[in-house]
């Protein structure tokens, strides 16, 4: 059994639900994988565009560690349906199925079927601090992404590390905003979905040949696969 602060759990699930689909042909894309231990609760969700890993401390932990998958949006709805007076809520497994207080939560897939996510680099990782107005910057850049195009540079966002900028263009318009301090790294393209989630504070610079970019959150991180394609000269 794991006892969690209700507000912290609800905030984390709101972030997770920006990643997990409400309905999908893939059960994994609907799922939030929960791992409970003495250290707290780890929440994970993934799609083809982005992965999210969050960590929450627990109020109390009893019995043994466990892992379970649950439909992310169903878990958030279940949490919101509980009486508001309670500051803490309990999560536990009963006969292999997850329960939130007295609510039974069906699993879209087994925990063992949930794929391993890309781990955050722990050694030789270099970071850049994102601008305080990063949210405003992404809100300016993202409308220039061509949402009707599934491939190519117009469907993605350029992270131009050498110039410290992020850029998007649908061929009719080009939006550019400050990303952070310029650094010597090759530019990469990532899905715009990654930039719509949470409030990133830092970006882990990809080493040569790395296929993923990590954005750090206060309580976890986002992982975006590097997309194929080349952004044309824009300056």
PDB file of C-alpha atoms in Angstrom:
ATOM      1  CA  UNK A   1       0.000   0.000   0.000  1.00  0.00           C
ATOM      2  CA  UNK A   2       1.205   3.472  -0.894  1.00  0.00           C
ATOM      3  CA  UNK A   3      -0.162   6.678   0.616  1.00  0.00           C
ATOM      4  CA  UNK A   4       0.241   9.801  -1.528  1.00  0.00           C
ATOM      5  CA  UNK A   5      -0.559  13.482  -1.200  1.00  0.00           C
ATOM      6  CA  UNK A   6      -3.635  14.022  -3.302  1.00  0.00           C
ATOM      7  CA  UNK A   7      -2.587  17.368  -4.835  1.00  0.00           C
ATOM      8  CA  UNK A   8       0.860  16.106  -5.859  1.00  0.00           C
ATOM      9  CA  UNK A   9      -0.582  12.962  -7.422  1.00  0.00           C
ATOM     10  CA  UNK A  10      -3.250  14.904  -9.305  1.00  0.00           C
ATOM     11  CA  UNK A  11      -0.679  17.384 -10.633  1.00  0.00           C
ATOM     12  CA  UNK A  12       1.567  14.565 -11.844  1.00  0.00           C
ATOM     13  CA  UNK A  13      -1.350  12.780 -13.508  1.00  0.00           C
ATOM     14  CA  UNK A  14      -2.336  15.950 -15.357  1.00  0.00           C
ATOM     15  CA  UNK A  15       1.159  16.002 -16.869  1.00  0.00           C
ATOM     16  CA  UNK A  16       1.023  12.269 -17.642  1.00  0.00           C
ATOM     17  CA  UNK A  17      -2.345  12.725 -19.358  1.00  0.00           C
ATOM     18  CA  UNK A  18      -0.773  15.203 -21.764  1.00  0.00           C
ATOM     19  CA  UNK A  19       1.270  12.235 -22.987  1.00  0.00           C
ATOM     20  CA  UNK A  20      -1.064   9.240 -22.621  1.00  0.00           C
ATOM     21  CA  UNK A  21      -3.927   8.993 -25.106  1.00  0.00           C
ATOM     22  CA  UNK A  22      -7.514   8.855 -23.895  1.00  0.00           C
ATOM     23  CA  UNK A  23      -8.272   6.343 -26.657  1.00  0.00           C
ATOM     24  CA  UNK A  24      -5.765   4.548 -28.832  1.00  0.00           C
ATOM     25  CA  UNK A  25      -5.440   1.379 -30.875  1.00  0.00           C
ATOM     26  CA  UNK A  26      -2.309   0.758 -28.809  1.00  0.00           C
ATOM     27  CA  UNK A  27      -3.037  -0.099 -25.140  1.00  0.00           C
ATOM     28  CA  UNK A  28       0.455   1.113 -24.202  1.00  0.00           C
ATOM     29  CA  UNK A  29      -0.360   4.639 -25.404  1.00  0.00           C
ATOM     30  CA  UNK A  30      -3.347   4.775 -23.024  1.00  0.00           C
ATOM     31  CA  UNK A  31      -1.373   3.463 -20.080  1.00  0.00           C
ATOM     32  CA  UNK A  32       0.378   4.985 -17.108  1.00  0.00           C
ATOM     33  CA  UNK A  33       2.850   2.547 -15.612  1.00  0.00           C
ATOM     34  CA  UNK A  34       3.177   2.964 -11.838  1.00  0.00           C
ATOM     35  CA  UNK A  35       6.063   1.635  -9.761  1.00  0.00           C
ATOM     36  CA  UNK A  36       5.784   1.887  -5.976  1.00  0.00           C
ATOM     37  CA  UNK A  37       8.653   1.532  -3.516  1.00  0.00           C
ATOM     38  CA  UNK A  38       9.887   2.955  -0.239  1.00  0.00           C
ATOM     39  CA  UNK A  39      11.306   5.899  -2.202  1.00  0.00           C
ATOM     40  CA  UNK A  40       7.890   6.843  -3.575  1.00  0.00           C
ATOM     41  CA  UNK A  41       5.965   6.491  -6.810  1.00  0.00           C
ATOM     42  CA  UNK A  42       7.316   6.533 -10.384  1.00  0.00           C
ATOM     43  CA  UNK A  43       4.835   7.329 -13.157  1.00  0.00           C
ATOM     44  CA  UNK A  44       5.649   6.647 -16.810  1.00  0.00           C
ATOM     45  CA  UNK A  45       3.812   7.193 -20.091  1.00  0.00           C
ATOM     46  CA  UNK A  46       4.875   7.039 -23.722  1.00  0.00           C
ATOM     47  CA  UNK A  47       3.777   7.539 -27.313  1.00  0.00           C
ATOM     48  CA  UNK A  48       5.771   7.601 -30.541  1.00  0.00           C
ATOM     49  CA  UNK A  49       6.282  11.365 -30.072  1.00  0.00           C
ATOM     50  CA  UNK A  50       7.314  11.652 -26.428  1.00  0.00           C
ATOM     51  CA  UNK A  51       8.047   9.772 -23.231  1.00  0.00           C
ATOM     52  CA  UNK A  52       7.487  11.072 -19.699  1.00  0.00           C
ATOM     53  CA  UNK A  53       8.889   9.884 -16.368  1.00  0.00           C
ATOM     54  CA  UNK A  54       7.848  11.529 -13.080  1.00  0.00           C
ATOM     55  CA  UNK A  55       8.860  10.862  -9.469  1.00  0.00           C
ATOM     56  CA  UNK A  56       6.725  11.571  -6.399  1.00  0.00           C
ATOM     57  CA  UNK A  57       7.581  11.074  -2.715  1.00  0.00           C
ATOM     58  CA  UNK A  58       5.110   9.081  -0.653  1.00  0.00           C
ATOM     59  CA  UNK A  59       3.534   9.875   2.707  1.00  0.00           C
ATOM     60  CA  UNK A  60       3.703   6.238   3.789  1.00  0.00           C
ATOM     61  CA  UNK A  61       4.664   2.880   2.287  1.00  0.00           C
ATOM     62  CA  UNK A  62       3.742  -0.583   3.529  1.00  0.00           C
ATOM     63  CA  UNK A  63       4.295  -4.179   2.422  1.00  0.00           C
ATOM     64  CA  UNK A  64       6.379  -4.673  -0.740  1.00  0.00           C
ATOM     65  CA  UNK A  65       7.241  -2.838  -3.943  1.00  0.00           C
ATOM     66  CA  UNK A  66       4.901  -3.298  -6.898  1.00  0.00           C
ATOM     67  CA  UNK A  67       4.316  -2.242 -10.504  1.00  0.00           C
ATOM     68  CA  UNK A  68       1.028  -1.881 -12.344  1.00  0.00           C
ATOM     69  CA  UNK A  69      -0.416  -0.303 -15.461  1.00  0.00           C
ATOM     70  CA  UNK A  70      -3.660   1.643 -15.539  1.00  0.00           C
ATOM     71  CA  UNK A  71      -5.464   3.808 -18.077  1.00  0.00           C
ATOM     72  CA  UNK A  72      -4.012   7.244 -17.259  1.00  0.00           C
ATOM     73  CA  UNK A  73      -7.159   9.272 -17.884  1.00  0.00           C
ATOM     74  CA  UNK A  74      -9.275   6.790 -15.919  1.00  0.00           C
ATOM     75  CA  UNK A  75      -6.934   7.098 -12.950  1.00  0.00           C
ATOM     76  CA  UNK A  76      -7.124  10.902 -13.051  1.00  0.00           C
ATOM     77  CA  UNK A  77     -10.927  10.811 -13.328  1.00  0.00           C
ATOM     78  CA  UNK A  78     -11.078   8.351 -10.425  1.00  0.00           C
ATOM     79  CA  UNK A  79      -8.900  10.560  -8.259  1.00  0.00           C
ATOM     80  CA  UNK A  80     -11.072  13.592  -8.985  1.00  0.00           C
ATOM     81  CA  UNK A  81     -14.207  11.626  -8.098  1.00  0.00           C
ATOM     82  CA  UNK A  82     -13.033  10.977  -4.523  1.00  0.00           C
ATOM     83  CA  UNK A  83     -14.274  13.152  -1.681  1.00  0.00           C
ATOM     84  CA  UNK A  84     -12.401  16.433  -1.659  1.00  0.00           C
ATOM     85  CA  UNK A  85     -11.872  16.498   2.103  1.00  0.00           C
ATOM     86  CA  UNK A  86      -9.127  13.878   1.997  1.00  0.00           C
ATOM     87  CA  UNK A  87      -5.591  15.276   1.737  1.00  0.00           C
ATOM     88  CA  UNK A  88      -4.044  11.828   1.180  1.00  0.00           C
ATOM     89  CA  UNK A  89      -5.067   8.870  -0.983  1.00  0.00           C
ATOM     90  CA  UNK A  90      -4.046   5.211  -0.982  1.00  0.00           C
ATOM     91  CA  UNK A  91      -2.940   3.095  -3.935  1.00  0.00           C
ATOM     92  CA  UNK A  92      -2.577  -0.656  -3.582  1.00  0.00           C
ATOM     93  CA  UNK A  93      -2.660  -3.934  -5.494  1.00  0.00           C
ATOM     94  CA  UNK A  94      -5.365  -6.472  -4.776  1.00  0.00           C
ATOM     95  CA  UNK A  95      -5.124  -9.810  -6.570  1.00  0.00           C
ATOM     96  CA  UNK A  96      -2.840  -8.217  -9.124  1.00  0.00           C
ATOM     97  CA  UNK A  97      -5.174  -5.314  -9.918  1.00  0.00           C
ATOM     98  CA  UNK A  98      -4.685  -1.679  -8.951  1.00  0.00           C
ATOM     99  CA  UNK A  99      -7.085   0.074  -6.584  1.00  0.00           C
ATOM    100  CA  UNK A 100      -7.331   3.735  -5.686  1.00  0.00           C
ATOM    101  CA  UNK A 101      -9.006   3.785  -2.275  1.00  0.00           C
ATOM    102  CA  UNK A 102     -12.075   1.657  -3.052  1.00  0.00           C
ATOM    103  CA  UNK A 103     -12.046   2.177  -6.826  1.00  0.00           C
ATOM    104  CA  UNK A 104     -11.134  -0.722  -9.085  1.00  0.00           C
ATOM    105  CA  UNK A 105      -8.942   0.369 -12.018  1.00  0.00           C
ATOM    106  CA  UNK A 106      -8.669  -2.010 -14.982  1.00  0.00           C
ATOM    107  CA  UNK A 107      -5.309  -2.303 -16.714  1.00  0.00           C
ATOM    108  CA  UNK A 108      -5.049  -1.607 -20.485  1.00  0.00           C
ATOM    109  CA  UNK A 109      -1.903  -3.750 -20.531  1.00  0.00           C
ATOM    110  CA  UNK A 110       0.226  -5.736 -18.109  1.00  0.00           C
ATOM    111  CA  UNK A 111       3.088  -3.933 -16.387  1.00  0.00           C
ATOM    112  CA  UNK A 112       5.550  -6.400 -17.898  1.00  0.00           C
ATOM    113  CA  UNK A 113       4.251  -5.461 -21.370  1.00  0.00           C
ATOM    114  CA  UNK A 114       5.015  -1.769 -20.852  1.00  0.00           C
ATOM    115  CA  UNK A 115       8.209  -1.007 -22.814  1.00  0.00           C
ATOM    116  CA  UNK A 116      11.372   0.249 -21.188  1.00  0.00           C
ATOM    117  CA  UNK A 117      11.795   3.985 -21.607  1.00  0.00           C
ATOM    118  CA  UNK A 118      14.967   5.827 -22.552  1.00  0.00           C
ATOM    119  CA  UNK A 119      16.864   6.555 -19.345  1.00  0.00           C
ATOM    120  CA  UNK A 120      18.125  10.009 -18.462  1.00  0.00           C
ATOM    121  CA  UNK A 121      21.919  10.179 -18.960  1.00  0.00           C
ATOM    122  CA  UNK A 122      23.630  10.181 -15.563  1.00  0.00           C
ATOM    123  CA  UNK A 123      27.228  10.607 -16.710  1.00  0.00           C
ATOM    124  CA  UNK A 124      28.874  13.268 -18.840  1.00  0.00           C
ATOM    125  CA  UNK A 125      25.550  14.995 -19.363  1.00  0.00           C
ATOM    126  CA  UNK A 126      25.716  18.654 -20.338  1.00  0.00           C
ATOM    127  CA  UNK A 127      22.783  20.964 -19.734  1.00  0.00           C
ATOM    128  CA  UNK A 128      21.522  24.308 -20.877  1.00  0.00           C
ATOM    129  CA  UNK A 129      19.192  26.354 -18.718  1.00  0.00           C
ATOM    130  CA  UNK A 130      16.007  27.263 -20.533  1.00  0.00           C
ATOM    131  CA  UNK A 131      14.754  30.824 -20.517  1.00  0.00           C
ATOM    132  CA  UNK A 132      12.280  31.799 -17.795  1.00  0.00           C
ATOM    133  CA  UNK A 133       9.750  32.675 -20.492  1.00  0.00           C
ATOM    134  CA  UNK A 134      10.214  29.285 -22.206  1.00  0.00           C
ATOM    135  CA  UNK A 135       6.458  28.670 -22.073  1.00  0.00           C
ATOM    136  CA  UNK A 136       5.760  31.936 -23.866  1.00  0.00           C
ATOM    137  CA  UNK A 137       8.464  31.151 -26.413  1.00  0.00           C
ATOM    138  CA  UNK A 138       6.997  27.757 -27.258  1.00  0.00           C
ATOM    139  CA  UNK A 139       3.506  29.285 -27.470  1.00  0.00           C
ATOM    140  CA  UNK A 140       4.905  31.643 -30.117  1.00  0.00           C
ATOM    141  CA  UNK A 141       6.826  28.992 -32.092  1.00  0.00           C
ATOM    142  CA  UNK A 142       4.327  26.100 -32.179  1.00  0.00           C
ATOM    143  CA  UNK A 143       1.598  27.745 -34.324  1.00  0.00           C
ATOM    144  CA  UNK A 144       4.065  27.720 -37.236  1.00  0.00           C
ATOM    145  CA  UNK A 145       4.254  23.889 -37.181  1.00  0.00           C
ATOM    146  CA  UNK A 146       2.319  22.284 -40.036  1.00  0.00           C
ATOM    147  CA  UNK A 147       0.030  19.890 -38.157  1.00  0.00           C
ATOM    148  CA  UNK A 148      -1.355  18.484 -41.430  1.00  0.00           C
ATOM    149  CA  UNK A 149       2.068  17.174 -42.448  1.00  0.00           C
ATOM    150  CA  UNK A 150       3.186  14.008 -40.621  1.00  0.00           C
ATOM    151  CA  UNK A 151       6.798  14.101 -41.831  1.00  0.00           C
ATOM    152  CA  UNK A 152       9.610  16.483 -42.674  1.00  0.00           C
ATOM    153  CA  UNK A 153      10.859  19.666 -41.104  1.00  0.00           C
ATOM    154  CA  UNK A 154       7.489  21.447 -41.359  1.00  0.00           C
ATOM    155  CA  UNK A 155       5.926  18.933 -38.921  1.00  0.00           C
ATOM    156  CA  UNK A 156       8.638  19.378 -36.287  1.00  0.00           C
ATOM    157  CA  UNK A 157      10.544  21.986 -34.300  1.00  0.00           C
ATOM    158  CA  UNK A 158      14.201  22.782 -34.886  1.00  0.00           C
ATOM    159  CA  UNK A 159      16.452  23.062 -31.837  1.00  0.00           C
ATOM    160  CA  UNK A 160      19.308  25.186 -33.149  1.00  0.00           C
ATOM    161  CA  UNK A 161      21.837  24.860 -30.341  1.00  0.00           C
ATOM    162  CA  UNK A 162      24.596  26.845 -32.049  1.00  0.00           C
ATOM    163  CA  UNK A 163      22.399  29.924 -32.200  1.00  0.00           C
ATOM    164  CA  UNK A 164      20.418  29.162 -29.035  1.00  0.00           C
ATOM    165  CA  UNK A 165      17.085  29.198 -30.869  1.00  0.00           C
ATOM    166  CA  UNK A 166      14.068  27.025 -31.596  1.00  0.00           C
ATOM    167  CA  UNK A 167      12.391  27.435 -34.942  1.00  0.00           C
ATOM    168  CA  UNK A 168       9.303  26.211 -36.778  1.00  0.00           C
ATOM    169  CA  UNK A 169       8.022  26.885 -40.279  1.00  0.00           C
ATOM    170  CA  UNK A 170       5.109  25.643 -42.405  1.00  0.00           C
ATOM    171  CA  UNK A 171       6.684  27.232 -45.518  1.00  0.00           C
ATOM    172  CA  UNK A 172       4.274  30.192 -45.312  1.00  0.00           C
ATOM    173  CA  UNK A 173       5.597  31.622 -42.048  1.00  0.00           C
ATOM    174  CA  UNK A 174       8.609  31.167 -39.810  1.00  0.00           C
ATOM    175  CA  UNK A 175       8.549  31.596 -36.026  1.00  0.00           C
ATOM    176  CA  UNK A 176      11.775  31.797 -34.053  1.00  0.00           C
ATOM    177  CA  UNK A 177      12.380  32.212 -30.302  1.00  0.00           C
ATOM    178  CA  UNK A 178      15.255  32.016 -27.841  1.00  0.00           C
ATOM    179  CA  UNK A 179      15.972  28.502 -26.527  1.00  0.00           C
ATOM    180  CA  UNK A 180      18.947  29.191 -24.264  1.00  0.00           C
ATOM    181  CA  UNK A 181      22.616  30.081 -24.388  1.00  0.00           C
ATOM    182  CA  UNK A 182      24.339  29.087 -27.655  1.00  0.00           C
ATOM    183  CA  UNK A 183      26.439  25.904 -27.463  1.00  0.00           C
ATOM    184  CA  UNK A 184      28.445  23.860 -29.932  1.00  0.00           C
ATOM    185  CA  UNK A 185      26.025  21.085 -30.816  1.00  0.00           C
ATOM    186  CA  UNK A 186      24.455  19.945 -34.043  1.00  0.00           C
ATOM    187  CA  UNK A 187      20.848  21.030 -34.550  1.00  0.00           C
ATOM    188  CA  UNK A 188      18.064  18.454 -34.169  1.00  0.00           C
ATOM    189  CA  UNK A 189      14.387  18.177 -35.016  1.00  0.00           C
ATOM    190  CA  UNK A 190      11.882  17.023 -32.386  1.00  0.00           C
ATOM    191  CA  UNK A 191       8.128  16.570 -32.240  1.00  0.00           C
ATOM    192  CA  UNK A 192       6.185  19.678 -31.166  1.00  0.00           C
ATOM    193  CA  UNK A 193       4.208  17.464 -28.736  1.00  0.00           C
ATOM    194  CA  UNK A 194       7.182  17.417 -26.376  1.00  0.00           C
ATOM    195  CA  UNK A 195       7.118  21.196 -26.006  1.00  0.00           C
ATOM    196  CA  UNK A 196       3.444  21.245 -25.024  1.00  0.00           C
ATOM    197  CA  UNK A 197       3.994  19.256 -21.820  1.00  0.00           C
ATOM    198  CA  UNK A 198       4.866  20.573 -18.378  1.00  0.00           C
ATOM    199  CA  UNK A 199       7.270  23.381 -17.618  1.00  0.00           C
ATOM    200  CA  UNK A 200      10.803  22.283 -18.544  1.00  0.00           C
ATOM    201  CA  UNK A 201      13.649  24.041 -16.731  1.00  0.00           C
ATOM    202  CA  UNK A 202      16.720  22.544 -18.443  1.00  0.00           C
ATOM    203  CA  UNK A 203      17.599  20.625 -21.585  1.00  0.00           C
ATOM    204  CA  UNK A 204      20.144  17.801 -21.639  1.00  0.00           C
ATOM    205  CA  UNK A 205      22.323  18.378 -24.688  1.00  0.00           C
ATOM    206  CA  UNK A 206      22.466  15.337 -26.970  1.00  0.00           C
ATOM    207  CA  UNK A 207      25.916  13.878 -27.510  1.00  0.00           C
ATOM    208  CA  UNK A 208      27.038  13.041 -31.030  1.00  0.00           C
ATOM    209  CA  UNK A 209      24.943  10.214 -32.418  1.00  0.00           C
ATOM    210  CA  UNK A 210      22.313  10.341 -29.679  1.00  0.00           C
ATOM    211  CA  UNK A 211      18.799   9.688 -30.881  1.00  0.00           C
ATOM    212  CA  UNK A 212      16.950  11.432 -28.041  1.00  0.00           C
ATOM    213  CA  UNK A 213      16.674  14.822 -26.353  1.00  0.00           C
ATOM    214  CA  UNK A 214      15.752  15.142 -22.665  1.00  0.00           C
ATOM    215  CA  UNK A 215      13.896  18.065 -21.084  1.00  0.00           C
ATOM    216  CA  UNK A 216      14.068  18.271 -17.302  1.00  0.00           C
ATOM    217  CA  UNK A 217      10.992  18.997 -15.181  1.00  0.00           C
ATOM    218  CA  UNK A 218      10.879  19.777 -11.471  1.00  0.00           C
ATOM    219  CA  UNK A 219       9.795  16.205 -10.702  1.00  0.00           C
ATOM    220  CA  UNK A 220      11.035  14.202 -13.684  1.00  0.00           C
ATOM    221  CA  UNK A 221      11.865  14.486 -17.361  1.00  0.00           C
ATOM    222  CA  UNK A 222      10.543  14.256 -20.908  1.00  0.00           C
ATOM    223  CA  UNK A 223      12.264  12.346 -23.675  1.00  0.00           C
ATOM    224  CA  UNK A 224      11.832  13.236 -27.342  1.00  0.00           C
ATOM    225  CA  UNK A 225      13.211  11.117 -30.186  1.00  0.00           C
ATOM    226  CA  UNK A 226      15.273  13.013 -32.724  1.00  0.00           C
ATOM    227  CA  UNK A 227      13.322  13.185 -36.000  1.00  0.00           C
ATOM    228  CA  UNK A 228      14.646  12.596 -39.483  1.00  0.00           C
ATOM    229  CA  UNK A 229      14.894  15.529 -41.838  1.00  0.00           C
ATOM    230  CA  UNK A 230      16.884  18.701 -42.339  1.00  0.00           C
ATOM    231  CA  UNK A 231      15.682  22.217 -41.646  1.00  0.00           C
ATOM    232  CA  UNK A 232      16.626  24.641 -44.471  1.00  0.00           C
ATOM    233  CA  UNK A 233      18.675  27.761 -43.729  1.00  0.00           C
ATOM    234  CA  UNK A 234      16.383  30.252 -42.031  1.00  0.00           C
ATOM    235  CA  UNK A 235      18.527  33.215 -41.004  1.00  0.00           C
TER     236      UNK A 235
END
